[in-house]
Short mmCIF file of C-alpha atoms in Angstrom, two decimals:
data_model
loop_
_atom_site.label_atom_id
_atom_site.label_comp_id
_atom_site.label_asym_id
_atom_site.label_seq_id
_atom_site.Cartn_x
_atom_site.Cartn_y
_atom_site.Cartn_z
CA UNK A 1 -10.01 48.36 163.53
CA UNK A 2 -8.69 47.39 160.14
CA UNK A 3 -11.37 46.39 157.66
CA UNK A 4 -10.61 44.02 154.83
CA UNK A 5 -12.46 43.37 151.62
CA UNK A 6 -12.28 39.89 150.20
CA UNK A 7 -14.41 38.93 147.24
CA UNK A 8 -16.24 35.64 147.29
CA UNK A 9 -17.43 33.82 144.19
CA UNK A 10 -20.82 35.47 144.55
CA UNK A 11 -22.86 36.95 141.72
CA UNK A 12 -26.24 38.65 142.09
CA UNK A 13 -28.30 39.95 139.22
CA UNK A 14 -31.50 41.97 139.06
CA UNK A 15 -33.21 44.83 137.28
CA UNK A 16 -31.14 47.40 139.14
CA UNK A 17 -28.26 45.35 140.47
CA UNK A 18 -25.25 43.59 139.04
CA UNK A 19 -22.64 42.46 141.54
CA UNK A 20 -19.34 41.07 140.31
CA UNK A 21 -16.36 39.59 142.06
CA UNK A 22 -13.10 40.60 140.42
CA UNK A 23 -10.21 38.32 141.18
CA UNK A 24 -12.50 36.18 143.33
CA UNK A 25 -11.12 34.00 146.09
CA UNK A 26 -12.44 30.63 147.06
CA UNK A 27 -12.40 31.32 150.81
CA UNK A 28 -15.38 32.98 152.48
CA UNK A 29 -14.63 35.90 154.84
CA UNK A 30 -15.99 35.12 158.30
CA UNK A 31 -15.07 38.26 160.22
CA UNK A 32 -17.95 40.63 161.04
CA UNK A 33 -15.96 43.54 159.57
CA UNK A 34 -15.09 41.75 156.34
CA UNK A 35 -17.26 42.40 153.31
CA UNK A 36 -18.70 39.43 151.49
CA UNK A 37 -21.00 41.24 149.06
CA UNK A 38 -22.27 44.67 148.09
CA UNK A 39 -25.63 45.88 146.81
CA UNK A 40 -26.77 48.91 144.85
CA UNK A 41 -30.40 48.10 144.19
CA UNK A 42 -32.35 51.24 145.07
CA UNK A 43 -32.46 54.81 143.75
CA UNK A 44 -33.88 57.79 145.63
CA UNK A 45 -35.78 58.58 142.39
CA UNK A 46 -35.99 56.78 139.02
CA UNK A 47 -34.44 59.65 137.04
CA UNK A 48 -32.13 62.65 137.23
CA UNK A 49 -32.85 65.94 135.48
CA UNK A 50 -30.32 67.35 133.02
CA UNK A 51 -28.33 70.05 134.81
CA UNK A 52 -29.44 68.94 138.26
CA UNK A 53 -28.48 66.51 141.02
CA UNK A 54 -30.35 63.26 141.64
CA UNK A 55 -33.04 63.98 144.25
CA UNK A 56 -35.51 62.01 146.34
CA UNK A 57 -39.31 62.24 146.12
CA UNK A 58 -39.37 65.34 148.36
CA UNK A 59 -36.83 67.19 146.18
CA UNK A 60 -33.80 66.79 148.46
CA UNK A 61 -30.48 66.06 146.73
CA UNK A 62 -29.63 62.46 147.60
CA UNK A 63 -26.53 60.35 146.90
CA UNK A 64 -26.41 56.74 145.87
CA UNK A 65 -26.59 54.44 148.88
CA UNK A 66 -24.88 51.10 148.28
CA UNK A 67 -24.76 48.58 151.12
CA UNK A 68 -21.95 46.23 152.10
CA UNK A 69 -22.76 42.92 153.81
CA UNK A 70 -20.69 40.51 155.89
CA UNK A 71 -20.99 36.73 155.83
CA UNK A 72 -23.95 36.89 158.24
CA UNK A 73 -25.90 39.14 155.85
CA UNK A 74 -25.51 42.10 158.21
CA UNK A 75 -24.59 45.56 156.90
CA UNK A 76 -21.00 46.62 157.43
CA UNK A 77 -20.95 50.21 158.76
CA UNK A 78 -19.36 53.11 156.84
CA UNK A 79 -17.64 51.21 154.03
CA UNK A 80 -15.43 53.46 151.82
CA UNK A 81 -17.28 53.11 148.52
CA UNK A 82 -16.06 54.84 145.38
CA UNK A 83 -18.27 55.78 142.45
CA UNK A 84 -17.84 56.31 138.72
CA UNK A 85 -20.04 56.85 135.67
CA UNK A 86 -19.84 54.10 133.06
CA UNK A 87 -21.89 55.86 130.36
CA UNK A 88 -22.19 59.42 129.15
CA UNK A 89 -25.21 61.40 130.34
CA UNK A 90 -24.23 61.63 134.00
CA UNK A 91 -21.32 62.57 136.20
CA UNK A 92 -20.88 61.34 139.74
CA UNK A 93 -18.97 62.51 142.80
CA UNK A 94 -16.45 59.70 143.23
CA UNK A 95 -16.50 59.84 147.05
CA UNK A 96 -19.97 61.03 148.07
CA UNK A 97 -22.00 59.39 145.30
CA UNK A 98 -24.03 62.41 144.16
CA UNK A 99 -25.14 61.98 140.54
CA UNK A 100 -25.64 64.93 138.15
CA UNK A 101 -27.39 64.71 134.78
CA UNK A 102 -25.51 66.38 131.92
CA UNK A 103 -27.26 65.18 128.74
CA UNK A 104 -30.28 63.11 127.75
CA UNK A 105 -29.80 59.66 126.24
CA UNK A 106 -32.03 56.95 124.78
CA UNK A 107 -31.13 54.39 127.44
CA UNK A 108 -30.41 54.71 131.18
CA UNK A 109 -26.87 55.58 132.19
CA UNK A 110 -24.90 53.11 134.28
CA UNK A 111 -23.10 54.10 137.46
CA UNK A 112 -20.75 51.80 139.38
CA UNK A 113 -20.09 51.59 143.10
CA UNK A 114 -16.77 49.96 143.99
CA UNK A 115 -15.54 48.55 147.28
CA UNK A 116 -12.20 46.79 147.18
CA UNK A 117 -12.49 44.33 144.31
CA UNK A 118 -16.30 44.28 144.35
CA UNK A 119 -18.46 46.32 142.00
CA UNK A 120 -22.20 46.92 141.80
CA UNK A 121 -23.99 48.74 138.99
CA UNK A 122 -27.24 50.65 138.74
CA UNK A 123 -29.02 52.35 135.83
CA UNK A 124 -30.38 55.90 136.00
CA UNK A 125 -32.71 57.58 133.49
CA UNK A 126 -31.55 61.06 132.44
CA UNK A 127 -34.53 63.24 131.64
CA UNK A 128 -35.76 66.78 131.04
CA UNK A 129 -37.14 68.99 133.81
CA UNK A 130 -40.91 68.47 134.21
CA UNK A 131 -42.73 71.77 133.64
CA UNK A 132 -46.30 70.74 132.94
CA UNK A 133 -48.75 67.85 133.15
CA UNK A 134 -52.08 67.35 131.44
CA UNK A 135 -54.62 64.57 130.97
CA UNK A 136 -54.64 62.50 127.81
CA UNK A 137 -58.40 62.46 128.25
CA UNK A 138 -60.19 64.33 131.03
CA UNK A 139 -63.32 62.15 130.85
CA UNK A 140 -63.71 58.47 130.05
CA UNK A 141 -66.29 55.71 130.51
CA UNK A 142 -66.26 52.23 131.99
CA UNK A 143 -69.09 50.06 130.70
CA UNK A 144 -69.43 47.61 133.56
CA UNK A 145 -71.03 44.19 133.60
CA UNK A 146 -73.17 42.66 136.34
CA UNK A 147 -72.30 39.13 135.22
CA UNK A 148 -68.78 39.23 133.73
CA UNK A 149 -66.76 40.95 136.45
CA UNK A 150 -63.51 40.50 134.51
CA UNK A 151 -64.65 43.42 132.37
CA UNK A 152 -65.03 45.81 135.30
CA UNK A 153 -61.64 47.43 134.92
CA UNK A 154 -61.21 50.70 133.05
CA UNK A 155 -58.76 51.66 130.37
CA UNK A 156 -55.77 53.60 131.76
CA UNK A 157 -56.44 57.12 132.97
CA UNK A 158 -53.32 58.66 131.48
CA UNK A 159 -51.47 61.91 131.98
CA UNK A 160 -48.57 63.33 129.97
CA UNK A 161 -45.59 64.99 131.67
CA UNK A 162 -43.74 67.50 129.50
CA UNK A 163 -40.89 69.98 129.52
CA UNK A 164 -42.10 73.43 128.41
CA UNK A 165 -45.28 72.39 126.64
CA UNK A 166 -46.88 69.52 124.80
CA UNK A 167 -44.35 68.91 122.00
CA UNK A 168 -43.59 65.25 121.43
CA UNK A 169 -39.84 65.82 121.82
CA UNK A 170 -40.34 67.34 125.28
CA UNK A 171 -41.49 64.12 126.97
CA UNK A 172 -40.23 63.63 130.52
CA UNK A 173 -39.17 60.02 130.97
CA UNK A 174 -38.84 58.18 134.29
CA UNK A 175 -40.88 60.61 136.41
CA UNK A 176 -43.13 59.55 139.28
CA UNK A 177 -46.84 60.37 139.09
CA UNK A 178 -49.12 59.90 142.12
CA UNK A 179 -52.78 59.01 141.62
CA UNK A 180 -55.62 59.30 144.12
CA UNK A 181 -59.39 58.79 144.09
CA UNK A 182 -61.32 61.84 145.30
CA UNK A 183 -64.77 60.31 145.02
CA UNK A 184 -66.39 58.00 145.87
CA UNK A 185 -64.91 57.45 149.31
CA UNK A 186 -65.77 53.73 149.37
CA UNK A 187 -62.34 52.19 148.73
CA UNK A 188 -63.90 48.73 148.47
CA UNK A 189 -66.10 49.90 145.60
CA UNK A 190 -63.38 51.38 143.38
CA UNK A 191 -59.61 51.24 143.60
CA UNK A 192 -56.59 52.20 141.54
CA UNK A 193 -54.72 49.33 139.90
CA UNK A 194 -51.84 48.84 137.49
CA UNK A 195 -52.07 47.03 134.17
CA UNK A 196 -51.80 43.70 135.98
CA UNK A 197 -54.78 44.48 138.21
CA UNK A 198 -52.66 44.98 141.35
CA UNK A 199 -53.50 47.89 143.64
CA UNK A 200 -51.13 50.76 142.88
CA UNK A 201 -51.27 54.54 143.25
CA UNK A 202 -47.92 55.45 141.69
CA UNK A 203 -46.69 55.08 138.14
CA UNK A 204 -43.50 56.10 136.34
CA UNK A 205 -43.69 57.88 132.99
CA UNK A 206 -42.50 55.95 129.96
CA UNK A 207 -40.30 57.25 127.15
CA UNK A 208 -43.29 59.15 125.74
CA UNK A 209 -43.84 60.93 129.06
CA UNK A 210 -47.08 59.06 129.81
CA UNK A 211 -48.16 57.47 133.09
CA UNK A 212 -51.52 56.06 134.08
CA UNK A 213 -53.59 53.94 136.40
CA UNK A 214 -56.82 52.01 135.89
CA UNK A 215 -59.96 51.83 138.01
CA UNK A 216 -61.17 48.46 139.22
CA UNK A 217 -64.74 48.39 140.50
CA UNK A 218 -66.66 45.93 142.65
CA UNK A 219 -70.03 45.93 140.95
CA UNK A 220 -71.67 44.38 144.03
CA UNK A 221 -71.15 47.67 145.91
CA UNK A 222 -72.61 49.98 143.28
CA UNK A 223 -75.28 52.34 144.63
CA UNK A 224 -76.61 53.83 141.37
CA UNK A 225 -76.93 52.49 137.86
CA UNK A 226 -74.93 55.44 136.52
CA UNK A 227 -72.10 56.69 138.69
CA UNK A 228 -68.69 58.33 138.36
CA UNK A 229 -65.20 58.25 139.81
CA UNK A 230 -63.05 61.36 140.20
CA UNK A 231 -59.28 60.78 140.07
CA UNK A 232 -56.44 63.25 140.50
CA UNK A 233 -52.85 62.82 139.30
CA UNK A 234 -50.06 64.81 140.93
CA UNK A 235 -46.59 65.59 139.58
CA UNK A 236 -43.97 67.41 141.63
CA UNK A 237 -40.51 68.77 140.93
CA UNK A 238 -38.35 69.60 143.94
CA UNK A 239 -41.37 69.01 146.12
CA UNK A 240 -43.60 71.55 144.33
CA UNK A 241 -46.50 70.81 141.97
CA UNK A 242 -45.67 71.52 138.33
CA UNK A 243 -48.04 73.50 136.12
CA UNK A 244 -51.34 71.61 135.71
CA UNK A 245 -50.86 69.46 138.81
CA UNK A 246 -53.00 67.99 140.21
CA UNK A 247 -54.83 66.86 137.08
CA UNK A 248 -58.52 66.05 137.59
CA UNK A 249 -60.05 63.19 135.58
CA UNK A 250 -63.55 61.75 135.62
CA UNK A 251 -64.47 58.14 134.84
CA UNK A 252 -68.16 57.56 134.10
CA UNK A 253 -69.60 54.22 135.25
CA UNK A 254 -72.41 52.94 133.05
CA UNK A 255 -73.93 49.50 132.49
CA UNK A 256 -72.91 47.71 129.33
CA UNK A 257 -75.59 46.96 126.80
CA UNK A 258 -77.03 43.43 127.10
#
């Protein structure tokens, strides 16, 4: 069956998606095999390592996966997308969509997926290979309050991800770090949260190679005046822990002075 691609006057924007209609028509395609819009809004991993192919969280090489939709919002099967790199720093297989990092850059590199006269863009961080991870501080303290519960959230428990050591210029940007609480086991007592206080166990390193999560405690469930929380942070490359992973960090829980 012949498939046609007619662009509508549709524009979507987002942090990882820009969809444009080139030479847009005013009519809306109503055939199930006609493409109304395309989307390229998800990456298998936030970054690609210089000299390597973009991989998923398990370390498997993974192509970009744009989606084409018909007028009913249903995916159109097997659309013939084509790919190209807009910025330096990456190359891309024009047919299969595999991205390879070739040089680091200060900003993410843009890659375009094209289908007919529709284009979608996504940005990919190009980074160094992660070789080691270490804690910014292995032990910290949360001075909790029995009355002002807004204070019962720790400072970030941070780790640094580096390429071949701790030099500042070896920071690994855009890398996923997984956090977990080893003890205590009471998940209602303490939990991992992001800077906004929302439960989260995964962070992405910033340009300085740092990622972190905070501890939020429910003081009503405390069992001892002085207690502690043990957190581990794991960093993997191609599915294998890098040197120093998992990192063990301890957060002391102590009452604040009156």
